[in-house]
Amino acid sequence: MDLAPGYFRHLRIERLQRRSAGQPGVLTLSGGLPAPETFPVRSLGRSLTGLGRDALQYDWPEGRSGLREWVARHLRQRDVKVEHDEVLITSGAQQALDIALQVSTEPGSSIGVPEACYPLALALFRARGMSPESKLVDEATEYTMPAVENPTGCALDPAERVRLLARQRLILEDDAYGDLRFGRQHPPLHASAPDRVFLIGTFSKTLCPGLRVGWLVAPPRFRELARRAKQLSDLQANTFAQGIVERYLAAEDFEERLVWLRTFYERRATALVDALRKRVPYLRFREPEGGFSLWASLEESGEDTELLATALRHGVSLDPGSDFRSTPGSRGLCFRLTFSSLPPRQMDEAVKRLARALAEHRKSARERASAKAPVSP
Ligand SMILES: Cc1ncc(COP(=O)(O)O)c(C=O)c1O
């Protein structure tokens, strides 16, 4: 496995982020993590105590049948026509994506990705020898997050949805945030093209990521290959975690939880948007429609790693945009801002610090530009 060219820049970013993580006083607008206070610790604990020995035993690669039935029922509510035996339980959405990739694409080929893309999908594609492209490539499989994109927090543009379906190519549909749209729910693309769409989902965003439970619904001709790839990778998803989730779902009203979670995250998104409009009116972004983050850009170009270092000096973190790009661009300076991690009462202070960091960054960008400008004779 080769380390992709952008990897060393990523390591620099990671080093800065690790240093700042948990540093008292740094307010976090980075990371894209679910809020830990939403994890249902007590109910999960209750689910754990009733588990039988089967939850400690090996199992078939496709996963526990009760859990597969729950996932199929849940997806049918969003117009996906799926039966429980079509669901493969995975170790999170990340593994589902990896399996879908392994069974449907060839190393050396291109894969279509959004202009701003979930970084660990980009990194995975590169690690598997593929070339992610945000420009249209004729024969390429497409990776997309139609319900809610990471990092933008927005749905795929309706015209783009139509174009994707019309192209008749294979689609890897990452629905990791599908249950966390604040407004109207969209049926996944899978509902319109089940023979071409791999549908990927997870409990990481709506329950907790630590249990590592997700799912994959593969088109029929890839289903057995996917099951085999899962088996060869790790035999089965963690039976213990599957058992906990299965019992939790049987005991709790998950739909009610989803309504509560959407309101919880929408309040945080609104707090961030309001603070940005008030304190950094020149920042460009679209209002998020779900998920955990938004995508912001400045007209000025510059080094986004430097911007992160400046932000950390001012006591706030963000995610530099280069990690989200398939190709380094000169389209101004972009970055992801996470709203999921901070309570609304801290958002204004975080954005105040961000505004100071951006002002400092823009000032030094202007100074650098004028130092480079030719001196008139
Ligand atoms: C768009 C997207 N897909 C997949 C994943 C991976 O999720 P999981 O924890 O279920 O592996 C993430 C995690 O951040 C994500 O943002």
Short mmCIF file of C-alpha atoms in Angstrom, two decimals, residues 5-355:
data_model
loop_
_atom_site.label_atom_id
_atom_site.label_comp_id
_atom_site.label_asym_id
_atom_site.label_seq_id
_atom_site.Cartn_x
_atom_site.Cartn_y
_atom_site.Cartn_z
CA PRO A 5 0.96 12.34 -1.97
CA GLY A 6 -1.41 14.31 0.31
CA TYR A 7 -0.67 12.00 3.22
CA PHE A 8 2.23 13.97 4.69
CA ARG A 9 0.20 17.16 4.70
CA HIS A 10 -2.54 15.16 6.44
CA LEU A 11 -0.02 13.97 9.06
CA ARG A 12 0.93 17.58 9.76
CA ILE A 13 -2.74 18.40 10.27
CA GLU A 14 -3.22 15.33 12.45
CA ARG A 15 -0.25 16.26 14.62
CA LEU A 16 -1.73 19.71 15.27
CA GLN A 17 -5.15 18.22 15.96
CA ARG A 18 -3.80 15.62 18.37
CA ARG A 19 -1.92 18.30 20.26
CA SER A 20 -5.07 20.41 20.57
CA ALA A 21 -7.49 17.53 21.37
CA GLY A 22 -8.56 17.70 24.95
CA GLN A 23 -6.36 20.75 25.52
CA PRO A 24 -8.27 22.74 28.11
CA GLY A 25 -9.47 26.02 26.72
CA VAL A 26 -9.64 25.01 23.05
CA LEU A 27 -13.23 25.15 21.77
CA THR A 28 -13.77 22.52 19.13
CA LEU A 29 -15.23 23.29 15.74
CA SER A 30 -13.42 20.27 14.30
CA GLY A 31 -13.60 16.49 14.22
CA GLY A 32 -17.15 15.86 13.00
CA LEU A 33 -17.91 13.67 16.03
CA PRO A 34 -21.33 12.89 17.52
CA ALA A 35 -21.95 14.66 20.84
CA PRO A 36 -21.05 12.16 23.62
CA GLU A 37 -23.90 13.46 25.78
CA THR A 38 -26.31 11.87 23.24
CA PHE A 39 -24.94 8.35 23.82
CA PRO A 40 -27.63 6.32 25.62
CA VAL A 41 -25.22 4.91 28.18
CA ARG A 42 -27.83 3.62 30.65
CA SER A 43 -30.09 1.91 28.12
CA LEU A 44 -27.10 0.33 26.41
CA GLY A 45 -25.95 -0.91 29.83
CA ARG A 46 -29.37 -2.50 30.41
CA SER A 47 -29.20 -4.17 26.97
CA LEU A 48 -25.80 -5.57 27.84
CA THR A 49 -26.86 -7.27 31.06
CA GLY A 50 -29.46 -9.46 29.34
CA LEU A 51 -27.16 -10.88 26.67
CA GLY A 52 -26.81 -14.64 26.24
CA ARG A 53 -23.70 -16.67 25.45
CA ASP A 54 -24.53 -16.54 21.75
CA ALA A 55 -23.37 -12.93 21.83
CA LEU A 56 -19.90 -14.14 22.77
CA GLN A 57 -19.77 -16.86 20.11
CA TYR A 58 -18.73 -16.85 16.44
CA ASP A 59 -21.58 -16.11 14.05
CA TRP A 60 -22.27 -16.14 10.31
CA PRO A 61 -20.66 -13.29 8.36
CA GLU A 62 -23.97 -11.63 7.48
CA GLY A 63 -24.74 -10.80 11.12
CA ARG A 64 -27.52 -11.37 13.67
CA SER A 65 -30.89 -11.94 12.08
CA GLY A 66 -32.87 -9.76 14.53
CA LEU A 67 -30.60 -6.83 13.74
CA ARG A 68 -30.83 -7.42 9.99
CA GLU A 69 -34.61 -7.48 10.28
CA TRP A 70 -34.59 -4.19 12.15
CA VAL A 71 -32.36 -2.54 9.51
CA ALA A 72 -34.55 -3.80 6.66
CA ARG A 73 -37.71 -2.50 8.40
CA HIS A 74 -36.04 0.85 9.04
CA LEU A 75 -34.97 1.19 5.40
CA ARG A 76 -38.43 0.22 4.13
CA GLN A 77 -39.78 3.29 5.95
CA ARG A 78 -37.64 5.33 3.56
CA ASP A 79 -38.98 3.51 0.47
CA VAL A 80 -36.06 1.09 0.11
CA LYS A 81 -37.50 -2.26 -0.87
CA VAL A 82 -35.31 -4.61 1.08
CA GLU A 83 -35.70 -7.88 3.00
CA HIS A 84 -33.63 -8.83 6.00
CA ASP A 85 -31.61 -11.44 4.09
CA GLU A 86 -30.32 -8.69 1.78
CA VAL A 87 -28.68 -6.81 4.67
CA LEU A 88 -25.05 -7.46 5.60
CA ILE A 89 -24.06 -6.23 9.07
CA THR A 90 -20.62 -4.60 8.98
CA SER A 91 -18.10 -3.01 11.31
CA GLY A 92 -19.43 0.47 10.66
CA ALA A 93 -20.04 2.32 7.40
CA GLN A 94 -16.31 2.48 6.75
CA GLN A 95 -16.06 -1.29 6.36
CA ALA A 96 -19.27 -1.37 4.31
CA LEU A 97 -17.67 1.13 1.94
CA ASP A 98 -14.48 -0.90 1.75
CA ILE A 99 -16.40 -4.10 0.97
CA ALA A 100 -18.53 -2.38 -1.68
CA LEU A 101 -15.35 -1.04 -3.24
CA GLN A 102 -13.57 -4.39 -3.20
CA VAL A 103 -16.37 -6.27 -4.93
CA SER A 104 -17.33 -3.68 -7.53
CA THR A 105 -14.23 -1.82 -8.70
CA GLU A 106 -10.79 -2.56 -10.15
CA PRO A 107 -7.57 -1.07 -8.78
CA GLY A 108 -6.27 1.50 -11.24
CA SER A 109 -9.71 2.80 -12.17
CA SER A 110 -11.27 6.16 -11.37
CA ILE A 111 -14.04 6.77 -8.91
CA GLY A 112 -16.30 9.84 -9.04
CA VAL A 113 -16.42 11.81 -5.77
CA PRO A 114 -18.00 15.09 -4.63
CA GLU A 115 -15.82 18.20 -4.81
CA ALA A 116 -15.67 18.29 -1.04
CA CYS A 117 -15.56 14.69 0.15
CA TYR A 118 -15.40 12.68 3.38
CA PRO A 119 -11.60 12.35 3.83
CA LEU A 120 -11.51 8.71 4.90
CA ALA A 121 -13.41 7.73 1.77
CA LEU A 122 -10.80 9.55 -0.33
CA ALA A 123 -7.98 7.94 1.64
CA LEU A 124 -9.58 4.50 1.30
CA PHE A 125 -10.02 4.87 -2.47
CA ARG A 126 -6.38 5.86 -2.85
CA ALA A 127 -5.19 3.05 -0.59
CA ARG A 128 -7.10 0.55 -2.76
CA GLY A 129 -5.30 1.87 -5.86
CA MET A 130 -8.14 3.97 -7.23
CA SER A 131 -8.09 7.50 -8.41
CA PRO A 132 -10.81 9.73 -6.93
CA GLU A 133 -12.01 12.38 -9.40
CA SER A 134 -14.44 15.20 -8.80
CA LYS A 135 -14.69 15.80 -12.57
CA LEU A 136 -17.01 13.57 -14.53
CA VAL A 137 -15.28 10.39 -15.74
CA ASP A 138 -17.36 8.33 -18.17
CA GLU A 139 -17.02 4.76 -16.96
CA ALA A 140 -16.40 5.51 -13.31
CA THR A 141 -18.31 4.22 -10.31
CA GLU A 142 -19.61 7.14 -8.24
CA TYR A 143 -19.28 7.69 -4.50
CA THR A 144 -21.98 9.96 -3.14
CA MET A 145 -23.70 11.04 0.09
CA PRO A 146 -27.08 12.14 -1.29
CA ALA A 147 -29.03 12.67 1.96
CA VAL A 148 -26.43 14.68 3.87
CA GLU A 149 -22.86 15.20 2.70
CA ASN A 150 -19.84 15.28 4.93
CA PRO A 151 -18.47 18.01 5.07
CA THR A 152 -21.18 20.31 3.62
CA GLY A 153 -24.12 19.11 5.74
CA CYS A 154 -26.28 19.55 2.62
CA ALA A 155 -28.16 17.15 0.37
CA LEU A 156 -27.01 16.36 -3.13
CA ASP A 157 -28.38 18.89 -5.57
CA PRO A 158 -31.65 17.50 -7.12
CA ALA A 159 -30.30 17.94 -10.69
CA GLU A 160 -27.17 16.04 -9.69
CA ARG A 161 -29.35 13.26 -8.23
CA VAL A 162 -31.12 12.89 -11.57
CA ARG A 163 -27.82 12.98 -13.48
CA LEU A 164 -26.29 10.32 -11.26
CA LEU A 165 -29.21 7.95 -11.72
CA ALA A 166 -29.36 8.57 -15.48
CA ARG A 167 -25.71 7.59 -15.98
CA GLN A 168 -26.40 3.89 -15.36
CA ARG A 169 -23.12 3.42 -13.49
CA LEU A 170 -22.55 1.67 -10.17
CA ILE A 171 -23.12 3.97 -7.20
CA LEU A 172 -21.70 3.71 -3.68
CA GLU A 173 -24.35 5.54 -1.66
CA ASP A 174 -23.02 6.58 1.74
CA ASP A 175 -26.10 7.21 3.87
CA ALA A 176 -24.19 7.62 7.14
CA TYR A 177 -26.17 10.78 8.02
CA GLY A 178 -29.43 9.79 6.27
CA ASP A 179 -31.36 9.68 9.56
CA LEU A 180 -30.02 13.05 10.62
CA ARG A 181 -31.64 15.35 8.06
CA PHE A 182 -33.31 18.19 9.93
CA GLY A 183 -36.13 18.61 7.42
CA ARG A 184 -37.87 16.35 4.95
CA GLN A 185 -36.33 12.91 4.47
CA HIS A 186 -35.28 11.86 0.97
CA PRO A 187 -35.58 8.26 -0.21
CA PRO A 188 -32.07 6.92 -0.80
CA LEU A 189 -30.97 6.52 -4.44
CA HIS A 190 -31.13 2.79 -3.79
CA ALA A 191 -34.95 3.04 -3.85
CA SER A 192 -34.75 4.05 -7.55
CA ALA A 193 -31.95 1.74 -8.72
CA PRO A 194 -31.51 -1.29 -6.42
CA ASP A 195 -29.58 -3.21 -9.07
CA ARG A 196 -26.82 -0.56 -9.27
CA VAL A 197 -26.63 1.07 -5.87
CA PHE A 198 -24.70 -0.15 -2.82
CA LEU A 199 -26.46 1.37 0.19
CA ILE A 200 -24.25 2.02 3.21
CA GLY A 201 -25.54 2.87 6.68
CA THR A 202 -24.41 2.99 10.29
CA PHE A 203 -25.42 3.35 13.93
CA SER A 204 -22.28 5.45 14.54
CA LYS A 205 -24.03 8.80 14.16
CA THR A 206 -27.36 7.97 15.78
CA LEU A 207 -26.34 5.61 18.61
CA CYS A 208 -22.58 5.70 19.15
CA PRO A 209 -19.52 4.98 16.99
CA GLY A 210 -17.66 2.91 19.59
CA LEU A 211 -19.78 -0.19 19.02
CA ARG A 212 -18.79 -0.19 15.30
CA VAL A 213 -22.08 -1.48 13.87
CA GLY A 214 -23.18 -0.56 10.36
CA TRP A 215 -24.68 -2.22 7.29
CA LEU A 216 -24.43 -2.75 3.58
CA VAL A 217 -27.21 -3.55 1.10
CA ALA A 218 -25.47 -4.66 -2.09
CA PRO A 219 -27.14 -5.10 -5.49
CA PRO A 220 -28.19 -8.76 -5.92
CA ARG A 221 -25.32 -9.74 -8.24
CA PHE A 222 -22.73 -8.55 -5.68
CA ARG A 223 -24.41 -9.87 -2.55
CA GLU A 224 -22.57 -13.18 -2.18
CA LEU A 225 -19.24 -11.56 -3.07
CA ALA A 226 -19.85 -8.95 -0.36
CA ARG A 227 -20.69 -11.61 2.22
CA ARG A 228 -17.48 -13.46 1.33
CA ALA A 229 -15.39 -10.28 1.47
CA LYS A 230 -16.81 -9.58 4.92
CA GLN A 231 -15.91 -13.09 6.07
CA LEU A 232 -12.36 -12.84 4.74
CA SER A 233 -11.89 -9.46 6.36
CA ASP A 234 -12.97 -10.20 9.96
CA LEU A 235 -15.26 -13.30 9.91
CA GLN A 236 -18.24 -11.30 11.23
CA ALA A 237 -19.06 -7.98 12.82
CA ASN A 238 -18.53 -7.98 16.60
CA THR A 239 -21.31 -10.29 17.89
CA PHE A 240 -21.26 -8.73 21.34
CA ALA A 241 -21.85 -5.21 19.94
CA GLN A 242 -24.52 -6.51 17.56
CA GLY A 243 -26.27 -8.19 20.49
CA ILE A 244 -26.27 -4.98 22.52
CA VAL A 245 -27.65 -2.95 19.61
CA GLU A 246 -30.29 -5.59 18.82
CA ARG A 247 -31.57 -5.65 22.41
CA TYR A 248 -31.42 -1.87 22.67
CA LEU A 249 -33.55 -1.47 19.53
CA ALA A 250 -36.08 -4.01 20.81
CA ALA A 251 -36.48 -2.11 24.08
CA GLU A 252 -36.38 1.54 22.94
CA ASP A 253 -38.35 3.75 20.56
CA PHE A 254 -35.61 4.55 18.05
CA GLU A 255 -37.83 6.74 15.86
CA GLU A 256 -38.49 8.95 18.88
CA ARG A 257 -34.75 9.09 19.52
CA LEU A 258 -34.15 10.21 15.93
CA VAL A 259 -36.66 13.06 16.28
CA TRP A 260 -34.88 14.14 19.46
CA LEU A 261 -31.42 13.89 17.85
CA ARG A 262 -32.44 15.96 14.81
CA THR A 263 -33.71 18.74 17.08
CA PHE A 264 -30.58 18.50 19.22
CA TYR A 265 -28.20 18.89 16.24
CA GLU A 266 -30.34 21.44 14.44
CA ARG A 267 -30.13 23.74 17.48
CA ARG A 268 -26.34 23.48 17.35
CA ALA A 269 -26.29 24.10 13.60
CA THR A 270 -28.47 27.20 14.01
CA ALA A 271 -26.22 28.51 16.80
CA LEU A 272 -23.17 28.17 14.53
CA VAL A 273 -24.86 29.72 11.49
CA ASP A 274 -26.16 32.69 13.53
CA ALA A 275 -22.76 33.31 15.09
CA LEU A 276 -20.98 33.11 11.71
CA ARG A 277 -23.44 35.56 10.13
CA LYS A 278 -22.93 37.99 12.98
CA ARG A 279 -19.15 37.74 13.42
CA VAL A 280 -17.71 36.68 10.05
CA PRO A 281 -20.17 38.02 7.45
CA TYR A 282 -17.59 37.66 4.65
CA LEU A 283 -17.32 33.88 5.15
CA ARG A 284 -19.02 31.84 2.43
CA PHE A 285 -21.03 28.76 3.39
CA ARG A 286 -24.35 27.02 2.82
CA GLU A 287 -26.70 26.48 5.71
CA PRO A 288 -26.48 22.80 6.73
CA GLU A 289 -29.57 20.61 6.29
CA GLY A 290 -28.37 17.85 8.60
CA GLY A 291 -25.34 15.96 9.88
CA PHE A 292 -22.61 17.46 12.02
CA SER A 293 -20.81 20.12 9.97
CA LEU A 294 -20.76 22.83 7.32
CA TRP A 295 -18.22 23.76 4.66
CA ALA A 296 -16.85 27.27 4.67
CA SER A 297 -14.59 29.15 2.29
CA LEU A 298 -12.70 32.41 2.07
CA GLU A 299 -11.91 34.33 -1.08
CA GLU A 300 -8.25 34.55 -0.08
CA SER A 301 -6.07 31.57 -0.85
CA GLY A 302 -3.37 30.36 1.52
CA GLU A 303 -2.06 27.41 3.49
CA ASP A 304 -4.88 25.78 5.43
CA THR A 305 -2.45 24.07 7.83
CA GLU A 306 -1.28 27.54 8.80
CA LEU A 307 -4.87 28.61 9.28
CA LEU A 308 -5.38 25.69 11.68
CA ALA A 309 -2.24 26.66 13.63
CA THR A 310 -3.49 30.25 13.85
CA ALA A 311 -6.95 29.12 14.97
CA LEU A 312 -5.45 26.91 17.69
CA ARG A 313 -3.40 29.85 18.96
CA HIS A 314 -6.70 31.71 19.31
CA GLY A 315 -8.26 28.78 21.20
CA VAL A 316 -10.49 27.21 18.55
CA SER A 317 -10.08 24.23 16.21
CA LEU A 318 -11.29 23.60 12.65
CA ASP A 319 -10.60 21.04 9.91
CA PRO A 320 -8.43 22.28 7.03
CA GLY A 321 -10.04 21.79 3.63
CA SER A 322 -7.21 20.04 1.80
CA ASP A 323 -8.06 16.70 3.46
CA PHE A 324 -11.49 16.88 1.78
CA ARG A 325 -10.26 17.50 -1.77
CA SER A 326 -9.58 14.86 -4.40
CA THR A 327 -7.10 17.24 -6.03
CA PRO A 328 -5.46 20.24 -4.38
CA GLY A 329 -7.32 23.26 -5.73
CA SER A 330 -6.67 26.96 -5.94
CA ARG A 331 -10.31 27.76 -5.20
CA GLY A 332 -9.65 29.86 -2.14
CA LEU A 333 -9.22 28.61 1.35
CA CYS A 334 -11.81 26.05 2.51
CA PHE A 335 -12.39 24.38 5.84
CA ARG A 336 -14.95 22.30 7.70
CA LEU A 337 -16.68 23.65 10.79
CA THR A 338 -18.30 21.10 13.08
CA PHE A 339 -21.34 22.20 15.07
CA SER A 340 -22.13 18.85 16.73
CA SER A 341 -19.58 19.05 19.52
CA LEU A 342 -20.30 22.40 21.17
CA PRO A 343 -23.36 23.35 23.21
CA PRO A 344 -25.14 26.40 21.71
CA ARG A 345 -24.09 28.60 24.65
CA GLN A 346 -20.40 28.15 23.73
CA MET A 347 -20.84 28.63 19.99
CA ASP A 348 -20.65 32.42 19.99
CA GLU A 349 -17.37 32.40 21.93
CA ALA A 350 -15.93 29.77 19.53
CA VAL A 351 -16.88 31.88 16.51
CA LYS A 352 -15.52 35.03 18.16
CA ARG A 353 -12.15 33.27 18.38
CA LEU A 354 -12.49 32.00 14.83
CA ALA A 355 -13.19 35.55 13.63
#
